[in-house]
Amino acid sequence: MYFEKMLRLNGHVIRNCLNRRNRNCIRRRS
């Protein structure tokens, strides 16, 4: 459950970053 929740949140964040083309967001995940 926890892992799935994290994946869902990460996926949402990554999707927003790609839409906004914000490299800062993706860089933060690294």
C-alpha positions as MATLAB code, in Angstrom:
seq = 'MYFEKMLRLNGHVIRNCLNRRNRNCIRRRS';
ca = [
       0.000    0.000    0.000;
       2.695    2.470    1.001;
       4.836    1.661   -2.038;
       1.858    1.998   -4.326;
       0.981    5.334   -2.761;
       4.507    6.627   -3.278;
       4.552    5.441   -6.888;
       1.238    7.146   -7.517;
       2.476   10.413   -5.990;
       5.802   10.253   -7.842;
       4.037    9.529  -11.114;
       1.760   12.512  -10.586;
       4.705   14.784   -9.774;
       6.743   13.564  -12.736;
       3.760   14.086  -15.010;
       3.356   17.659  -13.781;
       7.082   18.306  -14.248;
       6.950   17.037  -17.821;
       3.898   19.168  -18.543;
       5.570   22.251  -17.062;
       8.947   21.242  -18.535;
      10.444   21.983  -15.137;
      13.907   20.413  -14.945;
      14.153   21.426  -11.306;
      11.381   18.981  -10.425;
      13.009   16.027  -12.167;
      16.406   16.987  -10.798;
      14.983   16.994   -7.279;
      13.939   13.331   -7.673;
      17.483   12.330   -8.657;
];
